Coordinates of C-alpha atoms in Angstrom, one line a residue:
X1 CA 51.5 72.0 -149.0
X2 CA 54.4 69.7 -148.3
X3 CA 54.1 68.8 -144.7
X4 CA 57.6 66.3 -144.8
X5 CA 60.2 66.1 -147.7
X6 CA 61.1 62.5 -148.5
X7 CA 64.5 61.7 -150.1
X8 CA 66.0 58.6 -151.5
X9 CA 69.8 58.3 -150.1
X10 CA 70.5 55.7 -152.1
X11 CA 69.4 56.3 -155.5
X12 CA 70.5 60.2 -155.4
X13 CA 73.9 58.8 -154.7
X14 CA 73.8 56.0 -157.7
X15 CA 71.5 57.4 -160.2
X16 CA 72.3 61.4 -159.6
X17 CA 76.1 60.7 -158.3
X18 CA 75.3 63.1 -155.3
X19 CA 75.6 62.7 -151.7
X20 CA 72.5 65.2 -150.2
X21 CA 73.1 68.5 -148.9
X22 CA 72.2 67.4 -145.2
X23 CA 75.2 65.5 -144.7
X24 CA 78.8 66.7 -144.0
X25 CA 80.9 63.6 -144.2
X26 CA 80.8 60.2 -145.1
X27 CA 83.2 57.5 -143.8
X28 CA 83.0 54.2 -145.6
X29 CA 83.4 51.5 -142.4
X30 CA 85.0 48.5 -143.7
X31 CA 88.5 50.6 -144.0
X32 CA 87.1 53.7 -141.5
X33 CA 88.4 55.8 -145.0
X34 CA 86.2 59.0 -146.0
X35 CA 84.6 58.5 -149.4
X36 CA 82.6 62.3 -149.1
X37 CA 83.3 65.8 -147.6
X38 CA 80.9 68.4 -148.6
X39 CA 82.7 72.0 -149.8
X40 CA 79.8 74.2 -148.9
X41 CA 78.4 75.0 -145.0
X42 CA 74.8 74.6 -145.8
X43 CA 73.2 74.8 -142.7
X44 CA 70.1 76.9 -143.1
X45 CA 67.4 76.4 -140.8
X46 CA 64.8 73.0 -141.4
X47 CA 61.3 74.4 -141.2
X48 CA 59.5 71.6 -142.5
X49 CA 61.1 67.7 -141.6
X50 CA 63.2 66.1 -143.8
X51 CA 63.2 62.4 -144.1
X52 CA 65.8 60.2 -145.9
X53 CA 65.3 56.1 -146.4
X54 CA 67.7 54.1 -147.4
X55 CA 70.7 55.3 -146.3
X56 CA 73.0 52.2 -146.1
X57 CA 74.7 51.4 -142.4
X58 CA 78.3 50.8 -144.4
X59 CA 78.6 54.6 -144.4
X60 CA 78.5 56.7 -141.3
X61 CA 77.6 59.7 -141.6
X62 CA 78.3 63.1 -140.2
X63 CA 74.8 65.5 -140.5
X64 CA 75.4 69.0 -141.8
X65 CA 72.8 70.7 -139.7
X66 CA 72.1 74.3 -138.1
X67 CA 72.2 74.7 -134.1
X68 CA 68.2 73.6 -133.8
X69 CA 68.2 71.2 -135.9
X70 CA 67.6 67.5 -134.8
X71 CA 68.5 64.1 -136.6
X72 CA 66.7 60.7 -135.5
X73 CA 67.8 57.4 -136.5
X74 CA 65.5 54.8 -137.3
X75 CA 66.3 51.1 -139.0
X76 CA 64.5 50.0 -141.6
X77 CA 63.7 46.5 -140.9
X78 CA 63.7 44.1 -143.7
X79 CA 65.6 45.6 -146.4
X80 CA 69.0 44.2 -146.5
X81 CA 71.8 45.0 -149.1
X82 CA 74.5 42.4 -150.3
X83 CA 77.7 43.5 -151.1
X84 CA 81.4 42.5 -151.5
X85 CA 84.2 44.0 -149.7
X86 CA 87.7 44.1 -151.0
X87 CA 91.0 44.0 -150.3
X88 CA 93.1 46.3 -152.5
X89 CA 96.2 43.8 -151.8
X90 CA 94.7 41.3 -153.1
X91 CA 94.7 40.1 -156.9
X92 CA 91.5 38.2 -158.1
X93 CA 92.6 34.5 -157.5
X94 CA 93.7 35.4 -153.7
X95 CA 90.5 37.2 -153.4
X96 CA 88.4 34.5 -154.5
X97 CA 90.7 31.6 -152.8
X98 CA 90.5 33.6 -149.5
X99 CA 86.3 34.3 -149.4
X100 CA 84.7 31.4 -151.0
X101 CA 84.7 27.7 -150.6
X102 CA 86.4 25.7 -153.0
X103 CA 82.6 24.1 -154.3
X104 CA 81.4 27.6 -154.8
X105 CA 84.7 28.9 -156.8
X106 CA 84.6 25.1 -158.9
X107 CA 80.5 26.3 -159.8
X108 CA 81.4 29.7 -161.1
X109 CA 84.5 27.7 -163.2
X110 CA 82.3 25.4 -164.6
X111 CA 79.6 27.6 -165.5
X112 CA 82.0 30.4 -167.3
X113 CA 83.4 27.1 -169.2
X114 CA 80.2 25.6 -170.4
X115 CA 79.0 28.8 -171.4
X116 CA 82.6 30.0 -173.1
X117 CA 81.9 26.1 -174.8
X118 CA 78.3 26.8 -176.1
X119 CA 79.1 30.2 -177.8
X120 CA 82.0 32.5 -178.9
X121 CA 81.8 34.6 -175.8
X122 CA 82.9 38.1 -175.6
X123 CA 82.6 40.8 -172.5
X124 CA 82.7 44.4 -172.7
X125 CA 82.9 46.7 -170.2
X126 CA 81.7 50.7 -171.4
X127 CA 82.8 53.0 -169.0
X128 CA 84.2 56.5 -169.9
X129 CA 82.9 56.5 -173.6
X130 CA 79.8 55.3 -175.7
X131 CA 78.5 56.7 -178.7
X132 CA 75.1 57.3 -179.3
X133 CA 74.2 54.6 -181.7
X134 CA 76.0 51.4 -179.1
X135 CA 74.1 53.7 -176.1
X136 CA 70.8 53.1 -178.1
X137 CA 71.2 50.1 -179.3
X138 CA 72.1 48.4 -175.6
X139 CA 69.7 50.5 -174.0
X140 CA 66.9 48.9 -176.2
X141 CA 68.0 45.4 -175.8
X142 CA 67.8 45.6 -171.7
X143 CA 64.6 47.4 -172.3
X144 CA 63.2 44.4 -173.6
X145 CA 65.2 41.7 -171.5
X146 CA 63.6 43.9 -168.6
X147 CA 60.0 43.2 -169.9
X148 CA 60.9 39.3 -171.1
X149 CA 62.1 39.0 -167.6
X150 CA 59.6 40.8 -165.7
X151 CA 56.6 39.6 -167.8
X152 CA 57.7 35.7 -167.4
X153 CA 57.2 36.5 -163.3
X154 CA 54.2 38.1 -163.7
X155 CA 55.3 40.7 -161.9
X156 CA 56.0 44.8 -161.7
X157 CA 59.2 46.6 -162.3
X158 CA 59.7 50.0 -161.0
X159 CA 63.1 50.1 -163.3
X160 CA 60.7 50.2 -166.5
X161 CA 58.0 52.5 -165.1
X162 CA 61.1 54.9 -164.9
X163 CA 63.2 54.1 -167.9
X164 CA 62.7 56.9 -169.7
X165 CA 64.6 58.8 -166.7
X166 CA 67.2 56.0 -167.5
X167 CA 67.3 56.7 -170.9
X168 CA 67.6 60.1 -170.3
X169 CA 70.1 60.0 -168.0
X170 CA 72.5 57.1 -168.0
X171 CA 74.7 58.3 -171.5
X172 CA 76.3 61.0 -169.8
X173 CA 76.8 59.4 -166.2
X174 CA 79.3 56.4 -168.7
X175 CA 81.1 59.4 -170.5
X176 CA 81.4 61.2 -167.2
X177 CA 83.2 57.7 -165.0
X178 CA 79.9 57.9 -163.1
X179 CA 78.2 54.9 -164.7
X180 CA 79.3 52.1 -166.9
X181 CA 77.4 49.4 -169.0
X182 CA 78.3 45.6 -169.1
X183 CA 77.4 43.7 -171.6
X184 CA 77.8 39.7 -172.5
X185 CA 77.9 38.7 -176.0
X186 CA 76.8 34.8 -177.4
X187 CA 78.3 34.9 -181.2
X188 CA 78.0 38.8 -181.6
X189 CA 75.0 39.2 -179.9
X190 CA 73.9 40.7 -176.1
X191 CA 72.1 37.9 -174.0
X192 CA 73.1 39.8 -170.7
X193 CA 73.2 43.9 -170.5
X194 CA 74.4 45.4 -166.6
X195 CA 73.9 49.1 -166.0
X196 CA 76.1 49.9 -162.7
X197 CA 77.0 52.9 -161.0
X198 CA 80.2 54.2 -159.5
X199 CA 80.6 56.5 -156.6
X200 CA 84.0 57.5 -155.4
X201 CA 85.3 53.4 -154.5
X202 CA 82.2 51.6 -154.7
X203 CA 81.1 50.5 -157.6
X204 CA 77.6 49.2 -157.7
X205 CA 75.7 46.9 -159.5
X206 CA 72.3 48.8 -160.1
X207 CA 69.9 47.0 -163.4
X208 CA 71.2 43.7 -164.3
X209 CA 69.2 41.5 -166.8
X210 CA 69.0 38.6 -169.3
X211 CA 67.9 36.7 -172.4
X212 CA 65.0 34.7 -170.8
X213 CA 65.7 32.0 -173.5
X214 CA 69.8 31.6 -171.7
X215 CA 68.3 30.9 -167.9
X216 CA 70.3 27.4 -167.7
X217 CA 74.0 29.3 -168.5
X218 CA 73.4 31.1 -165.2
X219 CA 74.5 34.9 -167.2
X220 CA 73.9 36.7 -163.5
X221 CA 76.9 34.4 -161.9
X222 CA 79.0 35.3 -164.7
X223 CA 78.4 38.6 -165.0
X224 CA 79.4 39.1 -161.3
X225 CA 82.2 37.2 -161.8
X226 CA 83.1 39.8 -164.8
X227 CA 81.9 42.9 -162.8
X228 CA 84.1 41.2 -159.4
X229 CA 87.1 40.9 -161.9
X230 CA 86.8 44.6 -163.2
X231 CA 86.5 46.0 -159.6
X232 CA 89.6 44.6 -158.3
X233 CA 91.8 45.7 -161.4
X234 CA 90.3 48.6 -161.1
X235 CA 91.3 49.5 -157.0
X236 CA 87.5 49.3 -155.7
X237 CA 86.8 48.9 -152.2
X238 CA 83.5 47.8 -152.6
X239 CA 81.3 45.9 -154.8
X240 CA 77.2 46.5 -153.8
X241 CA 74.6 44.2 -155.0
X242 CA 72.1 46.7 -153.8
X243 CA 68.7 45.3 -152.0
X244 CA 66.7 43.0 -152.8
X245 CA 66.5 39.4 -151.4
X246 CA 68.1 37.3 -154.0
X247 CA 69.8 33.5 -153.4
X248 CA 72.6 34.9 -156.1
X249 CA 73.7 37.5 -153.8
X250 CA 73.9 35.4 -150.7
X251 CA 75.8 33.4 -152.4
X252 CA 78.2 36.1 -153.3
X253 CA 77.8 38.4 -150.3
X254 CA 81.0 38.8 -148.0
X255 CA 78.7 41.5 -146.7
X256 CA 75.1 42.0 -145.9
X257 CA 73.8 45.1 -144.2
X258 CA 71.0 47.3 -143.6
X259 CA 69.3 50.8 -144.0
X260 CA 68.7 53.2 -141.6
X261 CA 65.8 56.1 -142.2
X262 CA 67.1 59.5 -140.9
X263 CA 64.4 62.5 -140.3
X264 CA 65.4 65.4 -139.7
X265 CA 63.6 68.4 -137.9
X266 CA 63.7 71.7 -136.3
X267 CA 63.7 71.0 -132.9
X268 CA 62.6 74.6 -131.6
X269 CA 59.7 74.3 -134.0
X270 CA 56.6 72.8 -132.3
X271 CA 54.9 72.0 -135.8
X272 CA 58.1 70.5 -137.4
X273 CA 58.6 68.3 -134.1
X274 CA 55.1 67.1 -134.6
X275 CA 55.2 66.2 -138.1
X276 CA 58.7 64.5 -137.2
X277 CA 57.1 62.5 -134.3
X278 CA 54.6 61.4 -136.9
X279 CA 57.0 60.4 -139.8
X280 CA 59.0 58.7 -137.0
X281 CA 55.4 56.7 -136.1
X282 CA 54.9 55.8 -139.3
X283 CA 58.3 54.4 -139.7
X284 CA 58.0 52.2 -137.0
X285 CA 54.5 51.2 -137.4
X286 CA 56.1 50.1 -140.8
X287 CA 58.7 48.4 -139.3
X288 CA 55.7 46.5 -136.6
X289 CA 54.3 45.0 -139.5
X290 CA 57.0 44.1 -141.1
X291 CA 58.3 42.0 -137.6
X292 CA 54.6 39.9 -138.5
X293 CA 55.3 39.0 -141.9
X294 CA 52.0 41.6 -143.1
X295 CA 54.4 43.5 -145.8
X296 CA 54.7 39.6 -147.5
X297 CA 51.0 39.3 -147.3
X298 CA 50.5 42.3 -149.2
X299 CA 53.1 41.4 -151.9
X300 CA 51.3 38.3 -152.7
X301 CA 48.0 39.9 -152.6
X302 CA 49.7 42.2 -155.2
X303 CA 51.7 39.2 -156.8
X304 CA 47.9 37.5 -156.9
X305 CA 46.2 40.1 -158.6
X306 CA 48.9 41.0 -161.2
X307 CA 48.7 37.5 -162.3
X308 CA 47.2 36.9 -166.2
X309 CA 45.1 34.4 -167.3
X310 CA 47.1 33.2 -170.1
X311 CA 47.1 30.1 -172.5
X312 CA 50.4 28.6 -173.4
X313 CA 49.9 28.4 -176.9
X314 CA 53.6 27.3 -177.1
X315 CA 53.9 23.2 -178.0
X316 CA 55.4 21.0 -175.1
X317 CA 57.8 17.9 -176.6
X318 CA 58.5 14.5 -175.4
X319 CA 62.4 14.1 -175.4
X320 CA 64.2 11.3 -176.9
X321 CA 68.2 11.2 -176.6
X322 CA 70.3 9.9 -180.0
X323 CA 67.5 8.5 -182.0
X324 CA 67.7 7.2 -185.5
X325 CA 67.5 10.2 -188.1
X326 CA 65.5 9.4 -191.6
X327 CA 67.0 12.5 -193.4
X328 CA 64.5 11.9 -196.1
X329 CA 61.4 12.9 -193.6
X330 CA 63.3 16.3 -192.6
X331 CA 63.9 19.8 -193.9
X332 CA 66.5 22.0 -191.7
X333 CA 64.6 25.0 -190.3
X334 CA 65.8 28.3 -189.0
X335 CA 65.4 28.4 -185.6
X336 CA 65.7 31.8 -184.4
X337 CA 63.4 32.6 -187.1
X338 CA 60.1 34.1 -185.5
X339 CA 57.4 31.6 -186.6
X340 CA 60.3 29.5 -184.4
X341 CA 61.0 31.6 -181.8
X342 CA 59.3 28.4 -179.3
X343 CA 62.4 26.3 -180.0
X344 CA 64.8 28.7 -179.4
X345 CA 65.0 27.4 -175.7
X346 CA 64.7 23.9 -176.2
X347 CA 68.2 24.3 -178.5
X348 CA 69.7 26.3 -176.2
X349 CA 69.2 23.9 -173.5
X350 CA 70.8 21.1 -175.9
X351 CA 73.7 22.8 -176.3
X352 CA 73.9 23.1 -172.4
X353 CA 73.3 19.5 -171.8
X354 CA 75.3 18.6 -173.9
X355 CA 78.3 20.8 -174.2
X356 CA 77.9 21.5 -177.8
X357 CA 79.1 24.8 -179.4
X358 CA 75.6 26.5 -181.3
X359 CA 77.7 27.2 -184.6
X360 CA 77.8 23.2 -185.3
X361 CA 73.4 22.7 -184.4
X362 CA 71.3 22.2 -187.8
X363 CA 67.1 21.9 -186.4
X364 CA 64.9 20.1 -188.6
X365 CA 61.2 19.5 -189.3
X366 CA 59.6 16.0 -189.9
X367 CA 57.4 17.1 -192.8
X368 CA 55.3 14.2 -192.1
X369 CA 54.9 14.7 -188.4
X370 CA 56.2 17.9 -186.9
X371 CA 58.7 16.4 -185.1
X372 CA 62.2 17.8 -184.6
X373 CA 65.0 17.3 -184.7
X374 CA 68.0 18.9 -183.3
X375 CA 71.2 17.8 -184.7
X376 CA 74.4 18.9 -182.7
X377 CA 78.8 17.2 -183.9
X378 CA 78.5 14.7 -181.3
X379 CA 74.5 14.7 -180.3
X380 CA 71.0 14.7 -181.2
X381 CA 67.5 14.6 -179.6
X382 CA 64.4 14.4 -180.8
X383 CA 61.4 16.5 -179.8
X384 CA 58.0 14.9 -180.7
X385 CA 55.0 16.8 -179.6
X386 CA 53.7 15.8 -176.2
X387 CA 49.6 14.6 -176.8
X388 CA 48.9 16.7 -173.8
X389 CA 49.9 19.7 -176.1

């Protein structure tokens, strides 16, 4: 027996592209312009309470409800969302000129360029159309980004525990103008994969993620930088970061806001008042804790026990900066072949140093010590292994 319903707002909106039946309008508040009116008078009787989290406070909404029928509205306290407003006037440059400092628009610059200087960079934006075989492919290359990612911070990912809902679903949403799928490419190949979603004129950035071995080239700036581009062409109102508590999206945030929870309940109807009045308690015994930090002690207890006793296994190298190359010791190696997939970073992070493109790097092997060597058009280092290795 179901004694309260409990909805998501938010992801039926993203991941469904539906607004629930309990609402009759919604007004998007930095313009006051209505983004959803409901074409069907649903207002049948509540027996059992309904409660909704998540609903963000950029929408106000109008509750499609019967003559006995109740709403409360309660905040949910610490969970913000991060979000861009824009200005339809406005072409990118403006936009950018007008909302951020000149440091922050010089850092986004400089980081596009010295990743455009690394790689023959390419960005594509699927939205409308995919085929099967790109939808697959894509899919399975954020799929494992997701677990690189996830795995390096030791932690959990509720994105991966449902991806085969994600899988499922997300083909049809592109083909239909409800979802789209970003990807950056370094020389051919995907480093950085966005899934977003679009509803009505907000679009929103919903499972971003990355090749773990590209952290320096900062692929999440760029990508919003891509994603901020696209939405202004393309007449949005809106660009949503979603929640989560990330220093990338305060740095891009002309807007942060907050969720409300919403229960909903037969107020002639003793036993749906009650189990109302408790759902409402619960909240705000939620919300209690929250005010004395107890919901971050639990997350590192969870943090804490999700940790693995690994052994890095991986060699750690003692830099040195244009030294003298003996050719004669040294065979080129491959790389990004997988006995040496543990230098992959360590050339990336030359070519960022240094500004070097990847197609002019050759790596070599000291046959004599194991050394290497990574050779670049203008730069070299060499990595000898550290004794504490």
């Amino acid at each position: 027996m179901t004694l309260v319903i409990k909805k998501d707002f938010y992801k039926t909106l993203t991941e469904h592209h539906k607004v629930l039946k309990h609402y009759k309008n919604l007004v998007f508040n930095p313009n006051n312009t209505l983004v959803y009116s409901a074409t069907e008078n649903d207002t049948n009787d509540i027996s059992t309470p309904i409660s909704v989290k998540l609903f963000p406070n950029y929408l106000t909404p109008l509750f499609l409800t019967s003559y006995n029928s109740k709403v409360k509205v309660v905040p949910q306290k610490k969970i913000n969302g991060y979000a861009i407003v824009l200005n339809k006037n406005q072409e990118l440059n403006e936009f950018l000129n007008n909302q951020y400092s000149k440091s922050f628009r010089a850092n986004i610059k400089r980081l596009t360029n010295r990743f455009e200087t690394c790689f023959t960079a390419t960005y594509k934006m699927y939205y409308g159309n995919i085929s099967e075989e790109d939808y697959q492919y894509y899919m399975s290359a954020l799929q494992v980004m997701l677990v690189n990612r996830f795995n390096q911070r030791n932690d959990k990912n509720d994105i991966l525990t449902r991806w085969d809902f994600y899988l499922k679903t997300t083909r049809q949403l592109i083909n239909n103008n409800d979802a789209s799928l970003f990807v950056i490419y370094s020389n051919n190949v995907p480093v950085h994969i966005c899934i977003n979603h679009h509803y009505n004129n907000i679009f929103y950035v919903s499972i971003p993620s990355y090749n773990i071995d590209y952290a320096k080239f900062a692929l999440g700036n760029i990508s919003l930088f891509k994603l901020l581009e696209w939405s202004i062409n393309n007449g949005y109102d809106m660009l949503d970061m979603a929640y989560g508590d990330l220093e990338y999206k305060r740095r891009w945030c002309t807007l942060i806001y907050h969720f409300d929870h919403h229960i909903i309940y037969n107020k002639e109807n003793l036993k749906s008042q009650l189990l109302a009045f408790l759902e409402i308690g619960i909240i705000k015994t939620k919300n209690v804790l929250k005010k004395y930090n107890i919901d971050t002690l639990v997350k590192k207890i969870k943090a804490f026990n999700l940790k693995k006793s690994t052994t890095n296994l991986e060699p750690t190298f003692n830099v040195t900066e244009n030294p003298t190359i003996d050719y004669t010791q040294l065979i080129e190696i491959d790389y990004n072949n997988s006995n040496n997939r543990f230098l992959k970073k360590h050339v990336l992070d030359f070519l960022y140093r240094h500004k070097e493109h990847v197609d002019n790097i050759k790596v070599y092997k000291n046959t004599i010590n194991n050394h290497i060597t990574i050779v670049g058009k203008s730069n070299s280092e060499l990595l000898s292994i550290s004794d504490a290795s």
